[in-house]
Structure formats: structure tokens, C-alpha cells
mmCIF file of C-alpha atoms and ligand atoms in Angstrom:
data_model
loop_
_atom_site.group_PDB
_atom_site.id
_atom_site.type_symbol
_atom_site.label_atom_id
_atom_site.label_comp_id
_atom_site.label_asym_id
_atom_site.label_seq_id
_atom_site.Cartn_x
_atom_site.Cartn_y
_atom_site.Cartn_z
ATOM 1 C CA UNK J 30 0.000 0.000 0.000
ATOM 2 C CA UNK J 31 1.738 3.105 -1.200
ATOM 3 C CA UNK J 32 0.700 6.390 0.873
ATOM 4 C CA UNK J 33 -1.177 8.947 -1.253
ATOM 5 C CA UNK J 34 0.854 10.773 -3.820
ATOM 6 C CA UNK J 35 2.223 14.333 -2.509
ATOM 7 C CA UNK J 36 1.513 15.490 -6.417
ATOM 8 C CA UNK J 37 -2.012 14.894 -5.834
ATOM 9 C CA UNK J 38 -2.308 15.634 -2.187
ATOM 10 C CA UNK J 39 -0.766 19.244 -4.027
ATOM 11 C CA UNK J 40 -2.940 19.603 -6.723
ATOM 12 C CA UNK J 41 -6.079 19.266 -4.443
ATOM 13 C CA UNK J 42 -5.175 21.578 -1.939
ATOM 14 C CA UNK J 43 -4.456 24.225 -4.215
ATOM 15 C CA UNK J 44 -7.594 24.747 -6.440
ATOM 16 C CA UNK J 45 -10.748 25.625 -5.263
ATOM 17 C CA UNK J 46 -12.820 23.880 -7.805
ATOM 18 C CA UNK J 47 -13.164 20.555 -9.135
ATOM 19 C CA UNK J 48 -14.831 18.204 -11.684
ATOM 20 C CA UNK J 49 -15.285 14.683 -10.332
ATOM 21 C CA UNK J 50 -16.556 11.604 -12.917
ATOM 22 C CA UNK J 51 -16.349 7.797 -13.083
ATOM 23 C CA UNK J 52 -16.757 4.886 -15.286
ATOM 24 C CA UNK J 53 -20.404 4.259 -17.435
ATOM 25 C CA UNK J 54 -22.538 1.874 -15.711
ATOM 26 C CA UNK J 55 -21.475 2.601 -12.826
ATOM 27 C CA UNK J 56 -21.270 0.192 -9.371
ATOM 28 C CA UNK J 57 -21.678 1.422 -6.081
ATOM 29 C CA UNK J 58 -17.691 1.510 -5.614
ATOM 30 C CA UNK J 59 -17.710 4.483 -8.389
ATOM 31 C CA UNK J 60 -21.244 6.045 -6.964
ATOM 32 C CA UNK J 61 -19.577 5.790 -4.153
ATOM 33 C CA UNK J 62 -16.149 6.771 -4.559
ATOM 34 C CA UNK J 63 -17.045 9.826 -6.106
ATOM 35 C CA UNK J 64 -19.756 11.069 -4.140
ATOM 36 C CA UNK J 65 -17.715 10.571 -1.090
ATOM 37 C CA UNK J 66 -14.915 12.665 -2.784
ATOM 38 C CA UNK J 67 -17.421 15.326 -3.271
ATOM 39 C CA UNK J 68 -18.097 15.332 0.421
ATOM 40 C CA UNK J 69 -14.347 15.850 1.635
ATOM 41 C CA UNK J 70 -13.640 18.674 -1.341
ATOM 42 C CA UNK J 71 -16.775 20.286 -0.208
ATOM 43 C CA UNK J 72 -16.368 20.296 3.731
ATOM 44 C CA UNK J 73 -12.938 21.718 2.055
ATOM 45 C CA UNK J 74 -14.939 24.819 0.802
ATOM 46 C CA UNK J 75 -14.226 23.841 -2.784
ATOM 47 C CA UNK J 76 -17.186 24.384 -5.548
ATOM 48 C CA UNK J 77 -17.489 20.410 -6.761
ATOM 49 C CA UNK J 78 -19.659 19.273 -10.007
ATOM 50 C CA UNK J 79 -20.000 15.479 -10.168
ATOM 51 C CA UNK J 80 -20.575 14.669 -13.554
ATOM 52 C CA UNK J 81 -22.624 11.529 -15.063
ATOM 53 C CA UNK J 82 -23.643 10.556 -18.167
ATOM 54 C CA UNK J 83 -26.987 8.699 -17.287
ATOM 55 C CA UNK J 84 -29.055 9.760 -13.869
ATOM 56 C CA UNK J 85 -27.989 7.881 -11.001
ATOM 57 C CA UNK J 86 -29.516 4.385 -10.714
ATOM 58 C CA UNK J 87 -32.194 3.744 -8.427
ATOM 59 C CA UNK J 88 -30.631 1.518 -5.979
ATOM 60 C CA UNK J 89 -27.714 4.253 -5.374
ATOM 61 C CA UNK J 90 -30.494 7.177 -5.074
ATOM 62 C CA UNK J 91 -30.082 7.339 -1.799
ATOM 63 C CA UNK J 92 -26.443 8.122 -1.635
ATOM 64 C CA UNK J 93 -25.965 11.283 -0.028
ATOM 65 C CA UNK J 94 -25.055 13.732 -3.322
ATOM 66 C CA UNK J 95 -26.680 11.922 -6.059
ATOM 67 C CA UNK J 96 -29.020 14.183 -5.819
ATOM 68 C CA UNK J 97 -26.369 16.752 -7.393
ATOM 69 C CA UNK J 98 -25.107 14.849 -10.147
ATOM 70 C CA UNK J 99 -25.228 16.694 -13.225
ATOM 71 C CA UNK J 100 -25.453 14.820 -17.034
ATOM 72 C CA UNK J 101 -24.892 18.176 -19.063
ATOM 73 C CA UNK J 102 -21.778 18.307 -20.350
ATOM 74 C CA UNK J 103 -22.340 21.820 -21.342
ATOM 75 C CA UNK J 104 -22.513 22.443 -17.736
ATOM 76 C CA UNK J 105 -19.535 20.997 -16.920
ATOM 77 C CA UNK J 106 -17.814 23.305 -19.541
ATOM 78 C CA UNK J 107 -19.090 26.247 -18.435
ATOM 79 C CA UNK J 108 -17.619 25.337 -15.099
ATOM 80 C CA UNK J 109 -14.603 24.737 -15.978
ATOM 81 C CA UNK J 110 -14.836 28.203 -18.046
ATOM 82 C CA UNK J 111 -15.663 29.844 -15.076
ATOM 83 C CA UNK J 112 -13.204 28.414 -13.012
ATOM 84 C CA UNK J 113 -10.484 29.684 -15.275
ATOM 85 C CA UNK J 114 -7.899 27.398 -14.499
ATOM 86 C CA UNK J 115 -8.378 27.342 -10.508
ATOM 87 C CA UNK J 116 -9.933 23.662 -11.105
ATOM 88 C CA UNK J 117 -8.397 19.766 -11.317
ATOM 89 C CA UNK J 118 -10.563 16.823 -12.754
ATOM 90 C CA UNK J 119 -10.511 13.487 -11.047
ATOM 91 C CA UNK J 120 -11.270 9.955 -12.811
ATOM 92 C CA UNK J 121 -12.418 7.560 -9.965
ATOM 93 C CA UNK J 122 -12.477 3.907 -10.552
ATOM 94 C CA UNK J 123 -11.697 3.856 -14.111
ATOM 95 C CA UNK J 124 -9.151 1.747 -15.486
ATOM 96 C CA UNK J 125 -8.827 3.588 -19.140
ATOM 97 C CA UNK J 126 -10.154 6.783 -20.168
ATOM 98 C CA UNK J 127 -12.078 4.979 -22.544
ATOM 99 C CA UNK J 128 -14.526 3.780 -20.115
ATOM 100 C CA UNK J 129 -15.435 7.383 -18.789
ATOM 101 C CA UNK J 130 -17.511 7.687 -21.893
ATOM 102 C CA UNK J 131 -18.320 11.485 -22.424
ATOM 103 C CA UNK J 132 -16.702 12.587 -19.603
ATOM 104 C CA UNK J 133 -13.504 11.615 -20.469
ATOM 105 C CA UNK J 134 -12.653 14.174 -23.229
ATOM 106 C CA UNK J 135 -14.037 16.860 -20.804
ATOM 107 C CA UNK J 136 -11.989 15.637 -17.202
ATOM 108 C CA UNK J 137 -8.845 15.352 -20.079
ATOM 109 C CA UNK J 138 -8.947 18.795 -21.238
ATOM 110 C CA UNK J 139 -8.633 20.321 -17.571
ATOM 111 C CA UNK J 140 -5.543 19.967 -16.044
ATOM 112 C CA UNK J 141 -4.200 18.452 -13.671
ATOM 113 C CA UNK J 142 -6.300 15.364 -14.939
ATOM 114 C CA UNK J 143 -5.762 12.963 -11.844
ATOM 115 C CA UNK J 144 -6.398 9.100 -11.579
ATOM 116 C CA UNK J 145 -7.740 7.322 -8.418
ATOM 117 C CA UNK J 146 -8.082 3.610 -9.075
ATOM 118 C CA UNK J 147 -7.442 0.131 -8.166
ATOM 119 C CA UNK J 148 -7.857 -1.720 -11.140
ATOM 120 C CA UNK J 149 -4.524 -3.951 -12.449
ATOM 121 C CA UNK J 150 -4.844 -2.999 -15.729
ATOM 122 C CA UNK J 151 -5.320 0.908 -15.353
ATOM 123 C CA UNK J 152 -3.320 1.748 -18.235
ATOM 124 C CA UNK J 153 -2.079 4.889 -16.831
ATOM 125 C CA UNK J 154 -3.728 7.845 -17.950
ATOM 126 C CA UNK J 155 -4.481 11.263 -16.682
ATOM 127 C CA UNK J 156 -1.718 13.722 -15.344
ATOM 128 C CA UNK J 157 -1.647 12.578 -11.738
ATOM 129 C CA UNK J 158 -1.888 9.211 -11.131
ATOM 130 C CA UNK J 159 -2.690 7.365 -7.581
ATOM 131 C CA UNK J 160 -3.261 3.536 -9.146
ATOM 132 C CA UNK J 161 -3.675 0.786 -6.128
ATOM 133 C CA UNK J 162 -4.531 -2.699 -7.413
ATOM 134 C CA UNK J 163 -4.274 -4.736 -4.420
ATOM 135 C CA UNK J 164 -7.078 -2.187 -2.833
ATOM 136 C CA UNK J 165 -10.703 -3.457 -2.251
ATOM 137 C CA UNK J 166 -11.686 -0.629 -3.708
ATOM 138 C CA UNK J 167 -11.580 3.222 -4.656
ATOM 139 C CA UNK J 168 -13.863 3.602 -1.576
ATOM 140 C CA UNK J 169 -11.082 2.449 0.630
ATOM 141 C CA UNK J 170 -8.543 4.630 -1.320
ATOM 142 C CA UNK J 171 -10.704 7.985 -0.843
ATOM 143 C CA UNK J 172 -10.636 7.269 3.513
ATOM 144 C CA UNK J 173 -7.035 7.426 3.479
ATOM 145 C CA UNK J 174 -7.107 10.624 1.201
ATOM 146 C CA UNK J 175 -9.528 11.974 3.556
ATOM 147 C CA UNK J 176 -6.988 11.120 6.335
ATOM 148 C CA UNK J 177 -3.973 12.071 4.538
ATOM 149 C CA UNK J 178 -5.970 15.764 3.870
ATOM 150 C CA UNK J 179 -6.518 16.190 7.223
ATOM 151 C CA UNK J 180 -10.540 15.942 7.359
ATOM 152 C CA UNK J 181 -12.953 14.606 9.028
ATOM 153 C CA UNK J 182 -14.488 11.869 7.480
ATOM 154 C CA UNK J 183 -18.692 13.149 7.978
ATOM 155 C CA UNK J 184 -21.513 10.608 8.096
ATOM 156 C CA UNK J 185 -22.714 11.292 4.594
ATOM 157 C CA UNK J 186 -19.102 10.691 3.437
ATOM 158 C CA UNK J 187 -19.590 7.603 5.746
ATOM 159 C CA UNK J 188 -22.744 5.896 4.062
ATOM 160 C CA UNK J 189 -20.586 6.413 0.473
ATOM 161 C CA UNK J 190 -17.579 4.938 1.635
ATOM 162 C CA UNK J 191 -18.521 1.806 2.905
ATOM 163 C CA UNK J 192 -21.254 1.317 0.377
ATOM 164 C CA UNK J 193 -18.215 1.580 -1.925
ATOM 165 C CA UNK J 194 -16.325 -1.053 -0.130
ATOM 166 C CA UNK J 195 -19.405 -3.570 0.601
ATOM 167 C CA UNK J 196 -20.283 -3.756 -2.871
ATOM 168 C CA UNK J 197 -17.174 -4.206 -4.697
ATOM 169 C CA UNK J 198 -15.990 -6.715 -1.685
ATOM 170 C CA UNK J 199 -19.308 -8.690 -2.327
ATOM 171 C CA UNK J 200 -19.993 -8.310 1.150
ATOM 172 C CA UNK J 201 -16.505 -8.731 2.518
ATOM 173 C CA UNK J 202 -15.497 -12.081 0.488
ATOM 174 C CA UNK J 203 -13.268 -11.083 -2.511
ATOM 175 C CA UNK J 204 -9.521 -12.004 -2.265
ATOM 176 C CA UNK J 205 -8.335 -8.048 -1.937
ATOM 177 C CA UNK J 206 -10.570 -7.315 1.438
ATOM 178 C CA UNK J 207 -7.742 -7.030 3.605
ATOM 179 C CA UNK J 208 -7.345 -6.288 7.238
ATOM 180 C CA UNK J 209 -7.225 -2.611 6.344
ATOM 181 C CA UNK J 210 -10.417 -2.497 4.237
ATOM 182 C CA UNK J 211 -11.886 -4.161 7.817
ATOM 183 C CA UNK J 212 -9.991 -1.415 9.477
ATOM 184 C CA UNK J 213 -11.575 1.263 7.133
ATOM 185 C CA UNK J 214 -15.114 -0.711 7.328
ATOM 186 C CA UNK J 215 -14.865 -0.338 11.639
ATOM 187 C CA UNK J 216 -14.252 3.257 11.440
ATOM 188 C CA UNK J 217 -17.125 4.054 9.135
ATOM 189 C CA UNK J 218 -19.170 1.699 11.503
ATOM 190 C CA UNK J 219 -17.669 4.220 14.480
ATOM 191 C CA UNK J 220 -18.955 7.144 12.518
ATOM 192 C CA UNK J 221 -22.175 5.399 12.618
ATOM 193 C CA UNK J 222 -22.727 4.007 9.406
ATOM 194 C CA UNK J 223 -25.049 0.460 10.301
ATOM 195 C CA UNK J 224 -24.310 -2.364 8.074
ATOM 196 C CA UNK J 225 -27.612 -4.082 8.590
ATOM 197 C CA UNK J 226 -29.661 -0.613 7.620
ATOM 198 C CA UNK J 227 -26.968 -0.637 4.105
ATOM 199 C CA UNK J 228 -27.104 -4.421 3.558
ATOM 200 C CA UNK J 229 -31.012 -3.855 3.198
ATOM 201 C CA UNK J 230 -30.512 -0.983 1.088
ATOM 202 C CA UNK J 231 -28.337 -2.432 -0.808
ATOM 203 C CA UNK J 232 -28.658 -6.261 -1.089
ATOM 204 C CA UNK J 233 -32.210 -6.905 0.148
ATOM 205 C CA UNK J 234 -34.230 -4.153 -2.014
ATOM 206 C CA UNK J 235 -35.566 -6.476 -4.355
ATOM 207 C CA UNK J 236 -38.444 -5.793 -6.966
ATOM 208 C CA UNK J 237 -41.177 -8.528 -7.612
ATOM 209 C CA UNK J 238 -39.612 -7.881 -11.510
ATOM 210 C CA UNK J 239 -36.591 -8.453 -10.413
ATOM 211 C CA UNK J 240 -37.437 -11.631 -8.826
ATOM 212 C CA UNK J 241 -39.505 -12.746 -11.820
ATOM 213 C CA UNK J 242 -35.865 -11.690 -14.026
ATOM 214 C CA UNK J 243 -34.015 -14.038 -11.889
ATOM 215 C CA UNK J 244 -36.299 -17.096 -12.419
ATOM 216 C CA UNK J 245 -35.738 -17.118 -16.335
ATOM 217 C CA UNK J 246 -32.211 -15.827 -16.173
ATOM 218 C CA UNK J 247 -31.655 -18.835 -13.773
ATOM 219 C CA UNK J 248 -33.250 -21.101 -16.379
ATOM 220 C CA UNK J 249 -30.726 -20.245 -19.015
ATOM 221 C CA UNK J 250 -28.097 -21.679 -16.746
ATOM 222 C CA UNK J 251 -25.427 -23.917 -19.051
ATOM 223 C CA UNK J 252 -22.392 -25.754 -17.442
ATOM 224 C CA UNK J 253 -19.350 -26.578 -19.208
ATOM 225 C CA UNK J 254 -15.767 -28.067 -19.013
ATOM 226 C CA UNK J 255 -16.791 -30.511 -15.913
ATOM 227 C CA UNK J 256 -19.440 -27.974 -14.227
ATOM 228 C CA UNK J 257 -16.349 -25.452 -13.841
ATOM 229 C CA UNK J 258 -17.834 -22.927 -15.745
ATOM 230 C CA UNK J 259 -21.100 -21.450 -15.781
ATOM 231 C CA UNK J 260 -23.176 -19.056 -18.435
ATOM 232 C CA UNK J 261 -25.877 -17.745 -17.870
ATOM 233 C CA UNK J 262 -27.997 -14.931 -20.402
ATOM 234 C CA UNK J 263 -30.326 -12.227 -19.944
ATOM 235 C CA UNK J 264 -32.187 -10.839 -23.220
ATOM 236 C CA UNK J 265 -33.981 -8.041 -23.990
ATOM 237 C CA UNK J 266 -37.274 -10.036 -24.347
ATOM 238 C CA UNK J 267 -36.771 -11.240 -20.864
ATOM 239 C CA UNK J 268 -36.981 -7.854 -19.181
ATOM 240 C CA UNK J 269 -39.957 -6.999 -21.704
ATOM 241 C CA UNK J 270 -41.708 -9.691 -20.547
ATOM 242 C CA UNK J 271 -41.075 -9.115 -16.398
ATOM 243 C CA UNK J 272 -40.693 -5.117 -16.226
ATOM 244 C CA UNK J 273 -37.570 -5.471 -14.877
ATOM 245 C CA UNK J 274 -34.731 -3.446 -16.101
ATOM 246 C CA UNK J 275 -30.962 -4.467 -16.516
ATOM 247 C CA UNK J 276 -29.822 -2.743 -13.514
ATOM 248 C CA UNK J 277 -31.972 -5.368 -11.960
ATOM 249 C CA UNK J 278 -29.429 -8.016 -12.795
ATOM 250 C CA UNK J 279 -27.103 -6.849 -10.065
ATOM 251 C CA UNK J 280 -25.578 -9.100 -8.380
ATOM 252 C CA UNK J 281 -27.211 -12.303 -10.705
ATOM 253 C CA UNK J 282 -23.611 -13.808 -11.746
ATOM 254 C CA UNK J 283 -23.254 -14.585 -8.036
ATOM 255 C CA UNK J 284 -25.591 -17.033 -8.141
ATOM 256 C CA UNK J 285 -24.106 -19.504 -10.717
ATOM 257 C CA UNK J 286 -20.620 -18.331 -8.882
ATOM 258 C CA UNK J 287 -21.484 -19.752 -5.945
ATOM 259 C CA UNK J 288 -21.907 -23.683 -7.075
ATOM 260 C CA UNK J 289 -18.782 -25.563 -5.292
ATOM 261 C CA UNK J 290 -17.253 -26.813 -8.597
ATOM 262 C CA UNK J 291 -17.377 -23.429 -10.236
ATOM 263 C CA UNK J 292 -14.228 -21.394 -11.322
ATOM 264 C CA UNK J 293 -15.346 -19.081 -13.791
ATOM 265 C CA UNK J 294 -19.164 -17.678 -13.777
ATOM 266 C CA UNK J 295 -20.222 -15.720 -17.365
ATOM 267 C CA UNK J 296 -23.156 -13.499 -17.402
ATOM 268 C CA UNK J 297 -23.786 -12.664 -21.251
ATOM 269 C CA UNK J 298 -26.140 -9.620 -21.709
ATOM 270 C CA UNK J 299 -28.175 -8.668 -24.556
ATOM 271 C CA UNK J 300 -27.865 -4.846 -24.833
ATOM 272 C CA UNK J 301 -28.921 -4.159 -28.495
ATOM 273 C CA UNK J 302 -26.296 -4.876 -30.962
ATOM 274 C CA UNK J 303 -23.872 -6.101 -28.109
ATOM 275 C CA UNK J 304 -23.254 -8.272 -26.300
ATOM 276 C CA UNK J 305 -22.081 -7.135 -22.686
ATOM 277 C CA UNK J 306 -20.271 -9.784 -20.676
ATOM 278 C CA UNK J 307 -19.206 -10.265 -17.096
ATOM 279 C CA UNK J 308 -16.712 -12.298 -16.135
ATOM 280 C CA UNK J 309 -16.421 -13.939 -12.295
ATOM 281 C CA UNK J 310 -13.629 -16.359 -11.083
ATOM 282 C CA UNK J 311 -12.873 -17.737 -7.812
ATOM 283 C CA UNK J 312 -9.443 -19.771 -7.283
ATOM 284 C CA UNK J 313 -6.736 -19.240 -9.350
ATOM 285 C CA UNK J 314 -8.113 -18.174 -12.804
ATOM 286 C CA UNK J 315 -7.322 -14.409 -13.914
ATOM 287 C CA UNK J 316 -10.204 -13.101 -15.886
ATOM 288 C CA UNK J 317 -8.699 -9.898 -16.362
ATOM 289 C CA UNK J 318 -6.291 -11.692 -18.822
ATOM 290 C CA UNK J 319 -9.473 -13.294 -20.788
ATOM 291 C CA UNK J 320 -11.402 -9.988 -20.829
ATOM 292 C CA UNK J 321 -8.516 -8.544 -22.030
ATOM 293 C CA UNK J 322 -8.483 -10.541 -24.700
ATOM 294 C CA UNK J 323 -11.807 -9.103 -25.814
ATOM 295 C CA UNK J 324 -11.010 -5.394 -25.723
ATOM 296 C CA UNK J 325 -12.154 -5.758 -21.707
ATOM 297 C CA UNK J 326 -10.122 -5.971 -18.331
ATOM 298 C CA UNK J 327 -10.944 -5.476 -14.820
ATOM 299 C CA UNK J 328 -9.628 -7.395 -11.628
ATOM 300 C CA UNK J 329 -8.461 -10.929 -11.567
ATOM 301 C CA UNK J 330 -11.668 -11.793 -9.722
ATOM 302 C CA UNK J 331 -14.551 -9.816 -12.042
ATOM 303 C CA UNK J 332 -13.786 -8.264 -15.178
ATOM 304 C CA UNK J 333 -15.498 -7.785 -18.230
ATOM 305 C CA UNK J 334 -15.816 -6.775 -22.065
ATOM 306 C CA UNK J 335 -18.394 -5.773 -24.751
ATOM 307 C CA UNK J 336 -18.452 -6.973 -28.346
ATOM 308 C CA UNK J 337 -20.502 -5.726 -30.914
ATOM 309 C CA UNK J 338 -22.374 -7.207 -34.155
ATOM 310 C CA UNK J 339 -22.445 -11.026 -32.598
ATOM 311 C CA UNK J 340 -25.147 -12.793 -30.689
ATOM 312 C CA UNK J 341 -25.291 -14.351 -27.564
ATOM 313 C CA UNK J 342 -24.336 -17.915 -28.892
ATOM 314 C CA UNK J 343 -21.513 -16.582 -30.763
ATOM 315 C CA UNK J 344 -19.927 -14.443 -28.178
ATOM 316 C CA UNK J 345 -20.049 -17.839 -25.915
ATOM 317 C CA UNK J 346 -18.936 -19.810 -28.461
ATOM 318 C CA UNK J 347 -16.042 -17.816 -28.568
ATOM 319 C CA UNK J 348 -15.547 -17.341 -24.965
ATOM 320 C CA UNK J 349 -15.597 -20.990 -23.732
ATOM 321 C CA UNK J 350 -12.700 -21.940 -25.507
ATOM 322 C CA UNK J 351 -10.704 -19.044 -23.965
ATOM 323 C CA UNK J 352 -11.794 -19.833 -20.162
ATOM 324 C CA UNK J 353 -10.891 -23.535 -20.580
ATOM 325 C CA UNK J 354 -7.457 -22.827 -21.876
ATOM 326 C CA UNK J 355 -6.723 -20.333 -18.723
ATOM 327 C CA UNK J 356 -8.366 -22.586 -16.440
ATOM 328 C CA UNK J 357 -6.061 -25.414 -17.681
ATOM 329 C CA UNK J 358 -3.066 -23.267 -16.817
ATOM 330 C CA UNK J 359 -4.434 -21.826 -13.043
ATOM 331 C CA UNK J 360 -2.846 -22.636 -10.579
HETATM 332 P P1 LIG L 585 -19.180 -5.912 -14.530
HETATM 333 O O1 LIG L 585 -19.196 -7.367 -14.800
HETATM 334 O O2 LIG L 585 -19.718 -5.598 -13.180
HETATM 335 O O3 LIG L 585 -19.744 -5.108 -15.640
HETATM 336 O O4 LIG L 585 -17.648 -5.505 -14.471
HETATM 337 C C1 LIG L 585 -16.770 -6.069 -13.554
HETATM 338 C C2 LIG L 585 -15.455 -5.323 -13.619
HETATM 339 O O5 LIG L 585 -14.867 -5.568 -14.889
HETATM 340 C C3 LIG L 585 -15.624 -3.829 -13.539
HETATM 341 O O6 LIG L 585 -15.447 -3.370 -12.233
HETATM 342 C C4 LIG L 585 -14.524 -3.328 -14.416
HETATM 343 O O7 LIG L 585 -13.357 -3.308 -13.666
HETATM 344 C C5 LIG L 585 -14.321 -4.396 -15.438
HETATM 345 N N1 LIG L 585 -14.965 -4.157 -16.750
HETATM 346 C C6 LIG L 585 -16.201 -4.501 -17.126
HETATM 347 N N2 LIG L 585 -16.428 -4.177 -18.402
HETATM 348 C C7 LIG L 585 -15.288 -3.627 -18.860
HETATM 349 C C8 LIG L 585 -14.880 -3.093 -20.144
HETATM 350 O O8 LIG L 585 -15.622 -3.063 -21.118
HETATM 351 N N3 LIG L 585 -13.604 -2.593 -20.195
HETATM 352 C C9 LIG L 585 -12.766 -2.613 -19.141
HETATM 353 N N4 LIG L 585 -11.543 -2.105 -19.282
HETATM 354 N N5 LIG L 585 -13.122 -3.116 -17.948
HETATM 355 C C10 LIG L 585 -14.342 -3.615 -17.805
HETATM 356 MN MN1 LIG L 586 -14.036 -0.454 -7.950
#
């Protein structure tokens, strides 16, 4: 764990605005990450815009700061007009620029352009960089900036912090919760955050759609490669037919994950012309590597990829293949 960069410790203290933005589709580690951000820059006194490109989704509405968010980019210009240079942009949880969508052309053209992540293959963009890979998650990251800063951590900042680190821990199980993300986790607990009050937020906020999703998506279930890999689909027809929405499929790919002789769980997602996947691994495998494969990346644990202009079939027909090779050389 490398202490947080002086640069960047620098760059924040001296400007009194900033532009804060995170990956598309974003999880609650990046809803959380960078509304928590927002908190400590504006306890600082500093005049923050937290830019999106969709509205927040549902589940995260009640993140203290969503309400804020704003998905003109014209208003982010004429912010950073305004500002006239007294202004930094910060990337949070994004592992290429790529993946900020919109944003990413605006946070690039203000400078200092800084980088907080934890993902492996962050391929090192942005001015400032503070890039963490063995972190649970940016979540974790933004406490110690808080602490390195100087501030307070409040109890709004709280509620975004650890819903950052519950969700992209899964609850405390990946293989990078260490005993400093617990030791984060306690002192947001201290602050009053209470994990049964977030868990139901978060994990037990179901929809009767949703439920009704996760019967057929269940039913697509296909095992390969001695039951150590698992696919399972969601189409556009299916959330037609149960009002359910594909932010409703949170959380689904733990399901086939969980089945004792599984290594690598797929999730293959019909989103128009492409097909969005989501890769899961416990043990050994890296699915960073096979995402990356794809055009994707992510952690060695979950990672993922899009590819356009082939169906679901085809995508796992070329997928399987790929999985059984780097399962046959895992450890
Ligand atoms: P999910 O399956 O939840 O969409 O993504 C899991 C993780 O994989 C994300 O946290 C992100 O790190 C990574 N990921 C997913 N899709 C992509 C992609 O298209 N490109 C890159 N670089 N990473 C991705
Ligand atoms: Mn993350």
C-alpha cells in the first residue's frame, strides 16, 4: 500500500474547484467513490460538479449527493470556463479513459487530470496518477485521502464509503478485502454508518420484476468443461416480458458463482447490438487476462468486455474456448 501521492495531495489543496466523474454503468464503488470525494472537497470549501452521463440508478439514489449529479456536459464546460484554471478533474475507478464515456474528453482537457483507481490494468492515464490494485476498492482509497488531507471523514461521506467497499468486496469475500479495508469498514461503523440498515438498502431491495428476471435468467443456466464454468444470459425479451430493467441483474452472476465446482461464472447480456459480458472467477483463474483478450479488463476476480455485431451464442462460443485454456493453466 503506497501512501497517497504528494503530487495529488498538491494539486487538491491548491484549487478551489473541481470536476469529479467515473466509469459508465457505474457500481456502487464508483457512486460511491465519487460522491464521497465530493463530500471531503466540499467540507474543504471547494465548488465540486459530479458529472454523469446517465441519472444515477435507483438503488444508489439514496447516496448522499446523487441528488447533485449533473449529465450536461455543457454544464460541466461552463464550469470549468468559469473556473479559469483554478480547477483539477478526477477519474475515480476507471481503469482507461475509454470507459469514462463522455466525460472523459471533458476531465482530459482540464488539467491536472488525476487518476484514483485500483484496477490492475489501469493503463495509466491522466496527469496525476494514484493507481492501487491490491485495494478493495476506490472507496477504501478515498478514507485514506480523507486522512492524509486532514478531514474529518462526515456521516454522509460515511454511508458512500462503505457502500463503496461492501459492494465491490461482495460483502466482505473477494480475495483483496484485507485487514485494512476491515480497518476502514470499523471506522465508518464508528462514525455510525449500520451495516444491517446498508445491507437492506443495498442487497435486500428487491423488486417482484426483479425476482420474476431471476427465475428465467436462472433457467438459461449452461455448465461446461466438468461444471467449472457457468453461463448464464439475460435478453432483452426477458426484461420486456417481467418489467424489470438491466440494472436489476445486479448481483445475478453470483448465483451460478457460488456452485462448489465453479471457477469461472459468465453473465452474457443482450444490450442491443452487443453483447455485454461479465466475467467472475474464484481460485486461481485471472479473468482480467481473458477480458482482455476481448477489448475488456478489470480485476483478476470480475472483469469484463463488450463486443458488438455477434449474438449471444456466438460471443459464448467464442468465450468458452478461452476460459478452458486459462483454467487449464491456473494454478
Ligand atoms: P461488470 O461485470 O460488473 O460489468 O464488471 C466487472 C469489472 O470488470 C468492472 O469493475 C470493471 O473493472 C471491469 N470491466 C467490465 N467491463 C469492462 C470493459 O468493457 N472494459 C474494461 N476495461 N473493464 C471492464
Ligand atoms: Mn471499484
Amino acid at each position: 500500500m503506497r501512501p497517497v501521492p504528494e503530487d495529488l495531495l498538491a494539486a487538491i489543496r491548491s484549487r478551489s474547484c473541481a470536476v469529479l466523474a467515473t466509469h459508465v454503468n457505474p457500481d456502487g464503488d464508483a457512486l460511491g467513490s465519487l460522491f464521497g470525494l465530493a463530500d471531503i472537497l466540499r467540507g474543504m470549501g471547494r465548488n465540486v460538479l459530479c458529472f454523469l452521463e446517465d441519472p444515477v440508478p435507483r438503488l444508489y439514489r439514496f447516496l448522499p449527493g446523487s441528488e447533485r449529479v449533473v449529465t450536461d456536459i455543457d454544464q460541466v464546460r461552463r464550469f470549468a470556463e468559469k473556473a479559469a484554471g483554478d480547477i483539477l478533474s478526477v477519474s475515480l475507478d476507471c481503469g482507461d479513459q475509454q470507459r469514462l464515456g463522455g466525460s472523459g474528453r471533458i476531465l482530459a482537457a482540464i488539467h491536472p487530470f488525476a487518476v484514483i483507481d485500483h484496477h490492475r490494468g489501469n493503463n495509466g492515464f491522466g496527469d496525476l496518477a494514484w493507481i492501487e490494485p491490491d485495494r478493495s476498492s476506490t472507496g477504501e482509497m478515498i478514507f485514506d485521502l480523507a486522512r492524509a488531507l486532514g478531514r474529518e471523514i462526515t456521516p454522509d461521506c460515511a454511508t458512500c464509503l462503505y457502500t463503496a467497499i461492501v459492494t465491490d468486496t461482495g460483502s466482505f469475500r473477494y480475495d483483496s478485502t484485507s485487514s485494512h479495508t476491515f480497518a476502514v469498514a470499523g471506522e465508518l461503523v464508528a462514525l455510525g454508518v449500520r451495516p444491517d440498515v446498508m445491507a437492506d438498502r443495498l442487497f435486500d431491495n428487491y423488486s417482484v420484476g426483479r425476482l420474476r428476471l431471476l427465475q428465467r435468467v436462472l433457467a438459461t443456466l449452461e455448465l461446461y468443461d466438468n461444471n467449472r464454468i457457468a453461463v448464464i444470459r439475460v435478453t432483452e425479451e426477458m426484461l420486456r416480458a417481467t418489467g424489470a430493467t438491466m440494472e436489476d441483474t445486479e448481483n445475478f452472476i453470483n448465483l451460478p458463482r457460488a456452485v462448489h465446482t465453479v471457477q469461472v461464472a459468465v453473465f452474457l447480456k443482450e444490450k442491443g447490438e452487443i453483447v455485454s459480458v461479465s466475467l467472475r472467477a474464484k481460485g486461481g483463474c485471472d479473468v482480467s487476462r481473458v477480458a482482455a483478450r476481448f477489448g475488456g479488463g478489470g480485476h483478476r476476480n470480475a472483469s469484463g468486455f463488450r463486443v458488438p455485431g455477434h449474438g449471444l451464442d456466438a460471443v459464448r462460443d467464442m468465450l468458452i474456448p478461452v476460459l478452458e485454456k486459462e483454467l487449464g493453466q491456473s494454478p
